[in-house]
């Protein structure tokens, strides 16, 4: 039995379903940005990494990518602390460019509120947001989302970029955590 299995209550979104939706999002983004020559994808680390890697392969418009590491949950925490901080800033210029943020999940919305405020202050030509997962029931602040992979219920999920105590980000599916197995 693989080590992750004891933490897995159920597979919420299997790998083929994820991949099909990511491809669809890539096609939609390619169409929407067809006339844009200066698209910059900004991946929010660490959770967004798997989604970014798959999504970028389906975006036919030439684009750059950069990485912004932020955190608010802390190791092992299931609720956001509400205090978001930048752990690693971008290397790319944002001013005057078309920015698409790529994120794994929007929960309270506090992380993205912070990220969007930081990026807006750098005066991009446009700023849009793409998230693989959206948990509307947990929202504390309003966030305009342009592309959503899946709306999900309020379940503690892991895999495909999302961690369980920093591990299992590599799983190719989204699973629901078996809370009985957490200490
Ligand atoms: C997770 C996720 C989002 C954020 C969403 O990141 O990747 O960035 O939480 O939650 P919110 O909408 O309530 O702010 P986390 O801080 O766990 O860091 P990680 O991506 O490095 O796992």
JSON list of C-alpha atoms and ligand atoms in Angstrom, two decimals:
[
{"chain": "A", "resi": 1, "resn": "UNK", "atom": "CA", "xyz": [0.00, 0.00, 0.00]},
{"chain": "A", "resi": 2, "resn": "UNK", "atom": "CA", "xyz": [1.54, 3.40, -0.98]},
{"chain": "A", "resi": 3, "resn": "UNK", "atom": "CA", "xyz": [2.21, 5.62, 2.08]},
{"chain": "A", "resi": 4, "resn": "UNK", "atom": "CA", "xyz": [-0.40, 8.23, 1.12]},
{"chain": "A", "resi": 5, "resn": "UNK", "atom": "CA", "xyz": [-3.26, 5.72, 1.14]},
{"chain": "A", "resi": 6, "resn": "UNK", "atom": "CA", "xyz": [-3.84, 5.77, 4.87]},
{"chain": "A", "resi": 7, "resn": "UNK", "atom": "CA", "xyz": [-4.53, 9.52, 4.62]},
{"chain": "A", "resi": 8, "resn": "UNK", "atom": "CA", "xyz": [-6.85, 9.18, 1.65]},
{"chain": "A", "resi": 9, "resn": "UNK", "atom": "CA", "xyz": [-10.56, 9.07, 2.38]},
{"chain": "A", "resi": 10, "resn": "UNK", "atom": "CA", "xyz": [-11.57, 9.27, -1.25]},
{"chain": "A", "resi": 11, "resn": "UNK", "atom": "CA", "xyz": [-10.33, 10.51, -4.61]},
{"chain": "A", "resi": 12, "resn": "UNK", "atom": "CA", "xyz": [-12.26, 13.73, -5.27]},
{"chain": "A", "resi": 13, "resn": "UNK", "atom": "CA", "xyz": [-10.95, 14.47, -8.77]},
{"chain": "A", "resi": 14, "resn": "UNK", "atom": "CA", "xyz": [-9.07, 11.74, -10.60]},
{"chain": "A", "resi": 15, "resn": "UNK", "atom": "CA", "xyz": [-6.07, 12.33, -12.85]},
{"chain": "A", "resi": 16, "resn": "UNK", "atom": "CA", "xyz": [-7.84, 12.02, -16.25]},
{"chain": "A", "resi": 17, "resn": "UNK", "atom": "CA", "xyz": [-10.59, 14.43, -15.13]},
{"chain": "A", "resi": 18, "resn": "UNK", "atom": "CA", "xyz": [-7.98, 16.91, -13.89]},
{"chain": "A", "resi": 19, "resn": "UNK", "atom": "CA", "xyz": [-5.96, 16.68, -17.09]},
{"chain": "A", "resi": 20, "resn": "UNK", "atom": "CA", "xyz": [-9.03, 17.12, -19.30]},
{"chain": "A", "resi": 21, "resn": "UNK", "atom": "CA", "xyz": [-10.10, 20.25, -17.40]},
{"chain": "A", "resi": 22, "resn": "UNK", "atom": "CA", "xyz": [-6.58, 21.71, -17.42]},
{"chain": "A", "resi": 23, "resn": "UNK", "atom": "CA", "xyz": [-6.45, 21.23, -21.21]},
{"chain": "A", "resi": 24, "resn": "UNK", "atom": "CA", "xyz": [-9.83, 22.95, -21.54]},
{"chain": "A", "resi": 25, "resn": "UNK", "atom": "CA", "xyz": [-8.65, 25.90, -19.45]},
{"chain": "A", "resi": 26, "resn": "UNK", "atom": "CA", "xyz": [-5.51, 26.12, -21.59]},
{"chain": "A", "resi": 27, "resn": "UNK", "atom": "CA", "xyz": [-7.63, 26.31, -24.75]},
{"chain": "A", "resi": 28, "resn": "UNK", "atom": "CA", "xyz": [-9.85, 29.00, -23.23]},
{"chain": "A", "resi": 29, "resn": "UNK", "atom": "CA", "xyz": [-6.86, 31.06, -22.10]},
{"chain": "A", "resi": 30, "resn": "UNK", "atom": "CA", "xyz": [-5.21, 30.67, -25.53]},
{"chain": "A", "resi": 31, "resn": "UNK", "atom": "CA", "xyz": [-8.36, 32.03, -27.18]},
{"chain": "A", "resi": 32, "resn": "UNK", "atom": "CA", "xyz": [-8.80, 34.89, -24.70]},
{"chain": "A", "resi": 33, "resn": "UNK", "atom": "CA", "xyz": [-5.17, 36.03, -25.00]},
{"chain": "A", "resi": 34, "resn": "UNK", "atom": "CA", "xyz": [-4.83, 35.41, -28.76]},
{"chain": "A", "resi": 35, "resn": "UNK", "atom": "CA", "xyz": [-4.15, 39.10, -29.42]},
{"chain": "A", "resi": 36, "resn": "UNK", "atom": "CA", "xyz": [-1.82, 39.59, -26.44]},
{"chain": "A", "resi": 37, "resn": "UNK", "atom": "CA", "xyz": [1.91, 39.59, -27.10]},
{"chain": "A", "resi": 38, "resn": "UNK", "atom": "CA", "xyz": [3.17, 40.02, -23.56]},
{"chain": "A", "resi": 39, "resn": "UNK", "atom": "CA", "xyz": [1.48, 37.44, -21.34]},
{"chain": "A", "resi": 40, "resn": "UNK", "atom": "CA", "xyz": [3.14, 36.61, -18.04]},
{"chain": "A", "resi": 41, "resn": "UNK", "atom": "CA", "xyz": [1.91, 33.66, -15.97]},
{"chain": "A", "resi": 42, "resn": "UNK", "atom": "CA", "xyz": [2.59, 34.09, -12.27]},
{"chain": "A", "resi": 43, "resn": "UNK", "atom": "CA", "xyz": [2.51, 30.83, -10.36]},
{"chain": "A", "resi": 44, "resn": "UNK", "atom": "CA", "xyz": [1.82, 31.07, -6.64]},
{"chain": "A", "resi": 45, "resn": "UNK", "atom": "CA", "xyz": [4.18, 28.66, -4.87]},
{"chain": "A", "resi": 46, "resn": "UNK", "atom": "CA", "xyz": [4.21, 26.14, -3.71]},
{"chain": "A", "resi": 47, "resn": "UNK", "atom": "CA", "xyz": [0.72, 24.80, -4.34]},
{"chain": "A", "resi": 48, "resn": "UNK", "atom": "CA", "xyz": [0.34, 26.14, -7.89]},
{"chain": "A", "resi": 49, "resn": "UNK", "atom": "CA", "xyz": [3.34, 24.35, -9.34]},
{"chain": "A", "resi": 50, "resn": "UNK", "atom": "CA", "xyz": [1.72, 21.15, -10.69]},
{"chain": "A", "resi": 51, "resn": "UNK", "atom": "CA", "xyz": [-1.16, 23.09, -12.24]},
{"chain": "A", "resi": 52, "resn": "UNK", "atom": "CA", "xyz": [1.21, 25.64, -13.82]},
{"chain": "A", "resi": 53, "resn": "UNK", "atom": "CA", "xyz": [3.40, 22.91, -15.33]},
{"chain": "A", "resi": 54, "resn": "UNK", "atom": "CA", "xyz": [0.43, 21.18, -16.95]},
{"chain": "A", "resi": 55, "resn": "UNK", "atom": "CA", "xyz": [-1.48, 24.35, -17.88]},
{"chain": "A", "resi": 56, "resn": "UNK", "atom": "CA", "xyz": [1.45, 26.04, -19.65]},
{"chain": "A", "resi": 57, "resn": "UNK", "atom": "CA", "xyz": [1.69, 23.11, -22.06]},
{"chain": "A", "resi": 58, "resn": "UNK", "atom": "CA", "xyz": [-1.85, 23.84, -23.26]},
{"chain": "A", "resi": 59, "resn": "UNK", "atom": "CA", "xyz": [-1.40, 27.60, -23.73]},
{"chain": "A", "resi": 60, "resn": "UNK", "atom": "CA", "xyz": [-0.58, 28.27, -27.35]},
{"chain": "A", "resi": 61, "resn": "UNK", "atom": "CA", "xyz": [0.05, 32.00, -26.98]},
{"chain": "A", "resi": 62, "resn": "UNK", "atom": "CA", "xyz": [3.76, 32.75, -26.39]},
{"chain": "A", "resi": 63, "resn": "UNK", "atom": "CA", "xyz": [4.18, 33.57, -22.73]},
{"chain": "A", "resi": 64, "resn": "UNK", "atom": "CA", "xyz": [6.63, 33.91, -19.89]},
{"chain": "A", "resi": 65, "resn": "UNK", "atom": "CA", "xyz": [6.34, 32.44, -16.43]},
{"chain": "A", "resi": 66, "resn": "UNK", "atom": "CA", "xyz": [7.49, 33.56, -13.03]},
{"chain": "A", "resi": 67, "resn": "UNK", "atom": "CA", "xyz": [7.03, 32.43, -9.45]},
{"chain": "A", "resi": 68, "resn": "UNK", "atom": "CA", "xyz": [5.82, 34.13, -6.30]},
{"chain": "A", "resi": 69, "resn": "UNK", "atom": "CA", "xyz": [6.05, 32.27, -3.01]},
{"chain": "A", "resi": 70, "resn": "UNK", "atom": "CA", "xyz": [3.61, 33.35, -0.31]},
{"chain": "A", "resi": 71, "resn": "UNK", "atom": "CA", "xyz": [2.39, 31.66, 2.85]},
{"chain": "A", "resi": 72, "resn": "UNK", "atom": "CA", "xyz": [-0.17, 32.13, 5.57]},
{"chain": "A", "resi": 73, "resn": "UNK", "atom": "CA", "xyz": [-1.10, 28.67, 6.79]},
{"chain": "A", "resi": 74, "resn": "UNK", "atom": "CA", "xyz": [2.17, 27.59, 8.38]},
{"chain": "A", "resi": 75, "resn": "UNK", "atom": "CA", "xyz": [3.35, 24.01, 8.60]},
{"chain": "A", "resi": 76, "resn": "UNK", "atom": "CA", "xyz": [0.51, 21.61, 9.35]},
{"chain": "A", "resi": 77, "resn": "UNK", "atom": "CA", "xyz": [-2.14, 24.35, 9.82]},
{"chain": "A", "resi": 78, "resn": "UNK", "atom": "CA", "xyz": [-5.61, 23.74, 8.42]},
{"chain": "A", "resi": 79, "resn": "UNK", "atom": "CA", "xyz": [-6.91, 27.28, 8.91]},
{"chain": "A", "resi": 80, "resn": "UNK", "atom": "CA", "xyz": [-5.27, 30.37, 7.48]},
{"chain": "A", "resi": 81, "resn": "UNK", "atom": "CA", "xyz": [-3.54, 32.66, 9.97]},
{"chain": "A", "resi": 82, "resn": "UNK", "atom": "CA", "xyz": [-4.83, 35.54, 7.87]},
{"chain": "A", "resi": 83, "resn": "UNK", "atom": "CA", "xyz": [-1.37, 37.07, 7.80]},
{"chain": "A", "resi": 84, "resn": "UNK", "atom": "CA", "xyz": [0.06, 36.57, 4.34]},
{"chain": "A", "resi": 85, "resn": "UNK", "atom": "CA", "xyz": [3.72, 37.19, 3.65]},
{"chain": "A", "resi": 86, "resn": "UNK", "atom": "CA", "xyz": [5.97, 37.03, 0.60]},
{"chain": "A", "resi": 87, "resn": "UNK", "atom": "CA", "xyz": [8.61, 34.32, 0.97]},
{"chain": "A", "resi": 88, "resn": "UNK", "atom": "CA", "xyz": [10.09, 34.85, -2.50]},
{"chain": "A", "resi": 89, "resn": "UNK", "atom": "CA", "xyz": [9.30, 37.72, -4.83]},
{"chain": "A", "resi": 90, "resn": "UNK", "atom": "CA", "xyz": [9.10, 37.73, -8.64]},
{"chain": "A", "resi": 91, "resn": "UNK", "atom": "CA", "xyz": [12.12, 38.36, -10.78]},
{"chain": "A", "resi": 92, "resn": "UNK", "atom": "CA", "xyz": [10.01, 39.65, -13.72]},
{"chain": "A", "resi": 93, "resn": "UNK", "atom": "CA", "xyz": [8.71, 43.18, -14.22]},
{"chain": "A", "resi": 94, "resn": "UNK", "atom": "CA", "xyz": [4.94, 43.47, -13.84]},
{"chain": "A", "resi": 95, "resn": "UNK", "atom": "CA", "xyz": [4.39, 47.09, -14.91]},
{"chain": "A", "resi": 96, "resn": "UNK", "atom": "CA", "xyz": [2.57, 47.36, -18.24]},
{"chain": "A", "resi": 97, "resn": "UNK", "atom": "CA", "xyz": [2.30, 43.61, -18.75]},
{"chain": "A", "resi": 98, "resn": "UNK", "atom": "CA", "xyz": [-0.65, 41.23, -19.04]},
{"chain": "A", "resi": 99, "resn": "UNK", "atom": "CA", "xyz": [-0.61, 39.10, -15.91]},
{"chain": "A", "resi": 100, "resn": "UNK", "atom": "CA", "xyz": [-2.41, 35.82, -15.30]},
{"chain": "A", "resi": 101, "resn": "UNK", "atom": "CA", "xyz": [-2.09, 34.45, -11.78]},
{"chain": "A", "resi": 102, "resn": "UNK", "atom": "CA", "xyz": [-2.06, 30.65, -11.56]},
{"chain": "A", "resi": 103, "resn": "UNK", "atom": "CA", "xyz": [-3.13, 29.24, -8.19]},
{"chain": "A", "resi": 104, "resn": "UNK", "atom": "CA", "xyz": [-4.08, 25.80, -6.88]},
{"chain": "A", "resi": 105, "resn": "UNK", "atom": "CA", "xyz": [-6.92, 26.74, -4.52]},
{"chain": "A", "resi": 106, "resn": "UNK", "atom": "CA", "xyz": [-8.84, 29.73, -3.26]},
{"chain": "A", "resi": 107, "resn": "UNK", "atom": "CA", "xyz": [-10.28, 29.17, 0.18]},
{"chain": "A", "resi": 108, "resn": "UNK", "atom": "CA", "xyz": [-10.71, 32.23, 2.44]},
{"chain": "A", "resi": 109, "resn": "UNK", "atom": "CA", "xyz": [-9.43, 34.40, -0.42]},
{"chain": "A", "resi": 110, "resn": "UNK", "atom": "CA", "xyz": [-6.99, 36.20, 1.90]},
{"chain": "A", "resi": 111, "resn": "UNK", "atom": "CA", "xyz": [-3.89, 34.97, 0.05]},
{"chain": "A", "resi": 112, "resn": "UNK", "atom": "CA", "xyz": [-5.18, 36.12, -3.31]},
{"chain": "A", "resi": 113, "resn": "UNK", "atom": "CA", "xyz": [-6.49, 39.41, -1.96]},
{"chain": "A", "resi": 114, "resn": "UNK", "atom": "CA", "xyz": [-2.96, 40.13, -0.73]},
{"chain": "A", "resi": 115, "resn": "UNK", "atom": "CA", "xyz": [-1.30, 38.93, -3.95]},
{"chain": "A", "resi": 116, "resn": "UNK", "atom": "CA", "xyz": [-3.66, 40.94, -6.15]},
{"chain": "A", "resi": 117, "resn": "UNK", "atom": "CA", "xyz": [-3.12, 44.10, -4.10]},
{"chain": "A", "resi": 118, "resn": "UNK", "atom": "CA", "xyz": [0.67, 43.66, -4.32]},
{"chain": "A", "resi": 119, "resn": "UNK", "atom": "CA", "xyz": [0.54, 43.09, -8.09]},
{"chain": "A", "resi": 120, "resn": "UNK", "atom": "CA", "xyz": [-1.98, 45.89, -8.77]},
{"chain": "A", "resi": 121, "resn": "UNK", "atom": "CA", "xyz": [0.35, 48.34, -7.04]},
{"chain": "A", "resi": 122, "resn": "UNK", "atom": "CA", "xyz": [2.96, 47.43, -9.69]},
{"chain": "A", "resi": 123, "resn": "UNK", "atom": "CA", "xyz": [0.53, 48.67, -12.40]},
{"chain": "A", "resi": 124, "resn": "UNK", "atom": "CA", "xyz": [0.11, 45.75, -14.84]},
{"chain": "A", "resi": 125, "resn": "UNK", "atom": "CA", "xyz": [-1.72, 46.29, -18.16]},
{"chain": "A", "resi": 126, "resn": "UNK", "atom": "CA", "xyz": [-4.21, 43.64, -17.03]},
{"chain": "A", "resi": 127, "resn": "UNK", "atom": "CA", "xyz": [-4.54, 41.25, -14.11]},
{"chain": "A", "resi": 128, "resn": "UNK", "atom": "CA", "xyz": [-6.56, 38.05, -14.17]},
{"chain": "A", "resi": 129, "resn": "UNK", "atom": "CA", "xyz": [-6.79, 35.03, -11.97]},
{"chain": "A", "resi": 130, "resn": "UNK", "atom": "CA", "xyz": [-6.93, 31.32, -12.76]},
{"chain": "A", "resi": 131, "resn": "UNK", "atom": "CA", "xyz": [-7.45, 28.79, -9.98]},
{"chain": "A", "resi": 132, "resn": "UNK", "atom": "CA", "xyz": [-7.72, 25.04, -10.28]},
{"chain": "A", "resi": 133, "resn": "UNK", "atom": "CA", "xyz": [-9.93, 24.70, -7.22]},
{"chain": "A", "resi": 134, "resn": "UNK", "atom": "CA", "xyz": [-12.41, 27.09, -5.66]},
{"chain": "A", "resi": 135, "resn": "UNK", "atom": "CA", "xyz": [-13.99, 26.62, -2.23]},
{"chain": "A", "resi": 136, "resn": "UNK", "atom": "CA", "xyz": [-16.69, 29.34, -2.20]},
{"chain": "A", "resi": 137, "resn": "UNK", "atom": "CA", "xyz": [-18.12, 28.25, 1.17]},
{"chain": "A", "resi": 138, "resn": "UNK", "atom": "CA", "xyz": [-14.90, 29.32, 2.95]},
{"chain": "A", "resi": 139, "resn": "UNK", "atom": "CA", "xyz": [-14.63, 32.79, 1.42]},
{"chain": "A", "resi": 140, "resn": "UNK", "atom": "CA", "xyz": [-13.89, 35.68, 3.81]},
{"chain": "A", "resi": 141, "resn": "UNK", "atom": "CA", "xyz": [-13.10, 38.32, 1.17]},
{"chain": "A", "resi": 142, "resn": "UNK", "atom": "CA", "xyz": [-14.52, 38.80, -2.32]},
{"chain": "A", "resi": 143, "resn": "UNK", "atom": "CA", "xyz": [-12.14, 37.78, -5.11]},
{"chain": "A", "resi": 144, "resn": "UNK", "atom": "CA", "xyz": [-12.94, 38.13, -8.82]},
{"chain": "A", "resi": 145, "resn": "UNK", "atom": "CA", "xyz": [-11.91, 34.83, -10.44]},
{"chain": "A", "resi": 146, "resn": "UNK", "atom": "CA", "xyz": [-11.61, 34.67, -14.22]},
{"chain": "A", "resi": 147, "resn": "UNK", "atom": "CA", "xyz": [-10.94, 30.95, -14.68]},
{"chain": "A", "resi": 148, "resn": "UNK", "atom": "CA", "xyz": [-12.00, 28.16, -12.30]},
{"chain": "A", "resi": 149, "resn": "UNK", "atom": "CA", "xyz": [-11.14, 24.49, -12.80]},
{"chain": "A", "resi": 150, "resn": "UNK", "atom": "CA", "xyz": [-13.54, 23.06, -10.23]},
{"chain": "A", "resi": 151, "resn": "UNK", "atom": "CA", "xyz": [-15.79, 24.39, -7.48]},
{"chain": "A", "resi": 152, "resn": "UNK", "atom": "CA", "xyz": [-15.46, 22.06, -4.51]},
{"chain": "A", "resi": 153, "resn": "UNK", "atom": "CA", "xyz": [-17.17, 21.63, -1.15]},
{"chain": "A", "resi": 154, "resn": "UNK", "atom": "CA", "xyz": [-15.54, 22.44, 2.15]},
{"chain": "A", "resi": 155, "resn": "UNK", "atom": "CA", "xyz": [-13.31, 19.36, 2.36]},
{"chain": "A", "resi": 156, "resn": "UNK", "atom": "CA", "xyz": [-9.65, 19.15, 3.34]},
{"chain": "A", "resi": 157, "resn": "UNK", "atom": "CA", "xyz": [-7.95, 18.16, 0.09]},
{"chain": "A", "resi": 158, "resn": "UNK", "atom": "CA", "xyz": [-4.43, 17.22, -0.95]},
{"chain": "A", "resi": 159, "resn": "UNK", "atom": "CA", "xyz": [-2.45, 16.12, -4.00]},
{"chain": "A", "resi": 160, "resn": "UNK", "atom": "CA", "xyz": [-1.65, 17.76, -7.35]},
{"chain": "A", "resi": 161, "resn": "UNK", "atom": "CA", "xyz": [0.29, 20.60, -5.71]},
{"chain": "A", "resi": 162, "resn": "UNK", "atom": "CA", "xyz": [-1.67, 20.73, -2.46]},
{"chain": "A", "resi": 163, "resn": "UNK", "atom": "CA", "xyz": [0.22, 19.41, 0.52]},
{"chain": "A", "resi": 164, "resn": "UNK", "atom": "CA", "xyz": [-0.53, 17.35, 3.56]},
{"chain": "A", "resi": 165, "resn": "UNK", "atom": "CA", "xyz": [2.01, 18.62, 6.08]},
{"chain": "A", "resi": 166, "resn": "UNK", "atom": "CA", "xyz": [4.23, 19.60, 3.10]},
{"chain": "A", "resi": 167, "resn": "UNK", "atom": "CA", "xyz": [4.10, 16.12, 1.55]},
{"chain": "A", "resi": 168, "resn": "UNK", "atom": "CA", "xyz": [2.14, 14.40, -1.23]},
{"chain": "A", "resi": 169, "resn": "UNK", "atom": "CA", "xyz": [2.09, 17.43, -3.55]},
{"chain": "A", "resi": 170, "resn": "UNK", "atom": "CA", "xyz": [3.24, 14.98, -6.24]},
{"chain": "A", "resi": 171, "resn": "UNK", "atom": "CA", "xyz": [0.03, 12.91, -6.36]},
{"chain": "A", "resi": 172, "resn": "UNK", "atom": "CA", "xyz": [-1.61, 13.12, -9.80]},
{"chain": "A", "resi": 173, "resn": "UNK", "atom": "CA", "xyz": [-5.14, 13.44, -8.34]},
{"chain": "A", "resi": 174, "resn": "UNK", "atom": "CA", "xyz": [-6.99, 15.53, -5.74]},
{"chain": "A", "resi": 175, "resn": "UNK", "atom": "CA", "xyz": [-7.86, 13.47, -2.68]},
{"chain": "A", "resi": 176, "resn": "UNK", "atom": "CA", "xyz": [-9.91, 14.14, 0.44]},
{"chain": "A", "resi": 177, "resn": "UNK", "atom": "CA", "xyz": [-7.93, 13.75, 3.65]},
{"chain": "A", "resi": 178, "resn": "UNK", "atom": "CA", "xyz": [-9.08, 11.14, 6.13]},
{"chain": "A", "resi": 179, "resn": "UNK", "atom": "CA", "xyz": [-9.14, 13.38, 9.20]},
{"chain": "A", "resi": 180, "resn": "UNK", "atom": "CA", "xyz": [-9.11, 10.36, 11.55]},
{"chain": "A", "resi": 181, "resn": "UNK", "atom": "CA", "xyz": [-5.53, 9.66, 10.47]},
{"chain": "A", "resi": 182, "resn": "UNK", "atom": "CA", "xyz": [-4.24, 13.10, 11.45]},
{"chain": "A", "resi": 183, "resn": "UNK", "atom": "CA", "xyz": [-2.86, 13.51, 14.92]},
{"chain": "B", "resi": 1, "resn": "LIG", "atom": "C1", "xyz": [-2.58, 27.58, 0.05]},
{"chain": "B", "resi": 1, "resn": "LIG", "atom": "C2", "xyz": [-2.95, 27.69, -1.42]},
{"chain": "B", "resi": 1, "resn": "LIG", "atom": "C3", "xyz": [-3.33, 29.14, -1.57]},
{"chain": "B", "resi": 1, "resn": "LIG", "atom": "C4", "xyz": [-3.91, 29.49, -0.22]},
{"chain": "B", "resi": 1, "resn": "LIG", "atom": "C5", "xyz": [-5.40, 29.51, -0.32]},
{"chain": "B", "resi": 1, "resn": "LIG", "atom": "O1", "xyz": [-1.26, 28.01, 0.21]},
{"chain": "B", "resi": 1, "resn": "LIG", "atom": "O2", "xyz": [-1.88, 27.35, -2.26]},
{"chain": "B", "resi": 1, "resn": "LIG", "atom": "O3", "xyz": [-2.23, 29.96, -1.86]},
{"chain": "B", "resi": 1, "resn": "LIG", "atom": "O4", "xyz": [-3.48, 28.47, 0.69]},
{"chain": "B", "resi": 1, "resn": "LIG", "atom": "O5", "xyz": [-5.99, 29.81, 0.91]},
{"chain": "B", "resi": 1, "resn": "LIG", "atom": "P1", "xyz": [-6.75, 31.16, 1.24]},
{"chain": "B", "resi": 1, "resn": "LIG", "atom": "O6", "xyz": [-7.68, 31.44, 0.10]},
{"chain": "B", "resi": 1, "resn": "LIG", "atom": "O7", "xyz": [-7.50, 30.82, 2.51]},
{"chain": "B", "resi": 1, "resn": "LIG", "atom": "O8", "xyz": [-5.77, 32.25, 1.46]},
{"chain": "B", "resi": 1, "resn": "LIG", "atom": "P2", "xyz": [-0.37, 27.75, 1.55]},
{"chain": "B", "resi": 1, "resn": "LIG", "atom": "O9", "xyz": [-0.31, 29.03, 2.33]},
{"chain": "B", "resi": 1, "resn": "LIG", "atom": "O10", "xyz": [-0.86, 26.51, 2.25]},
{"chain": "B", "resi": 1, "resn": "LIG", "atom": "O11", "xyz": [1.08, 27.51, 0.94]},
{"chain": "B", "resi": 1, "resn": "LIG", "atom": "P3", "xyz": [1.58, 26.44, -0.15]},
{"chain": "B", "resi": 1, "resn": "LIG", "atom": "O12", "xyz": [0.96, 26.83, -1.48]},
{"chain": "B", "resi": 1, "resn": "LIG", "atom": "O13", "xyz": [3.06, 26.62, -0.15]},
{"chain": "B", "resi": 1, "resn": "LIG", "atom": "O14", "xyz": [1.14, 25.06, 0.30]}
]
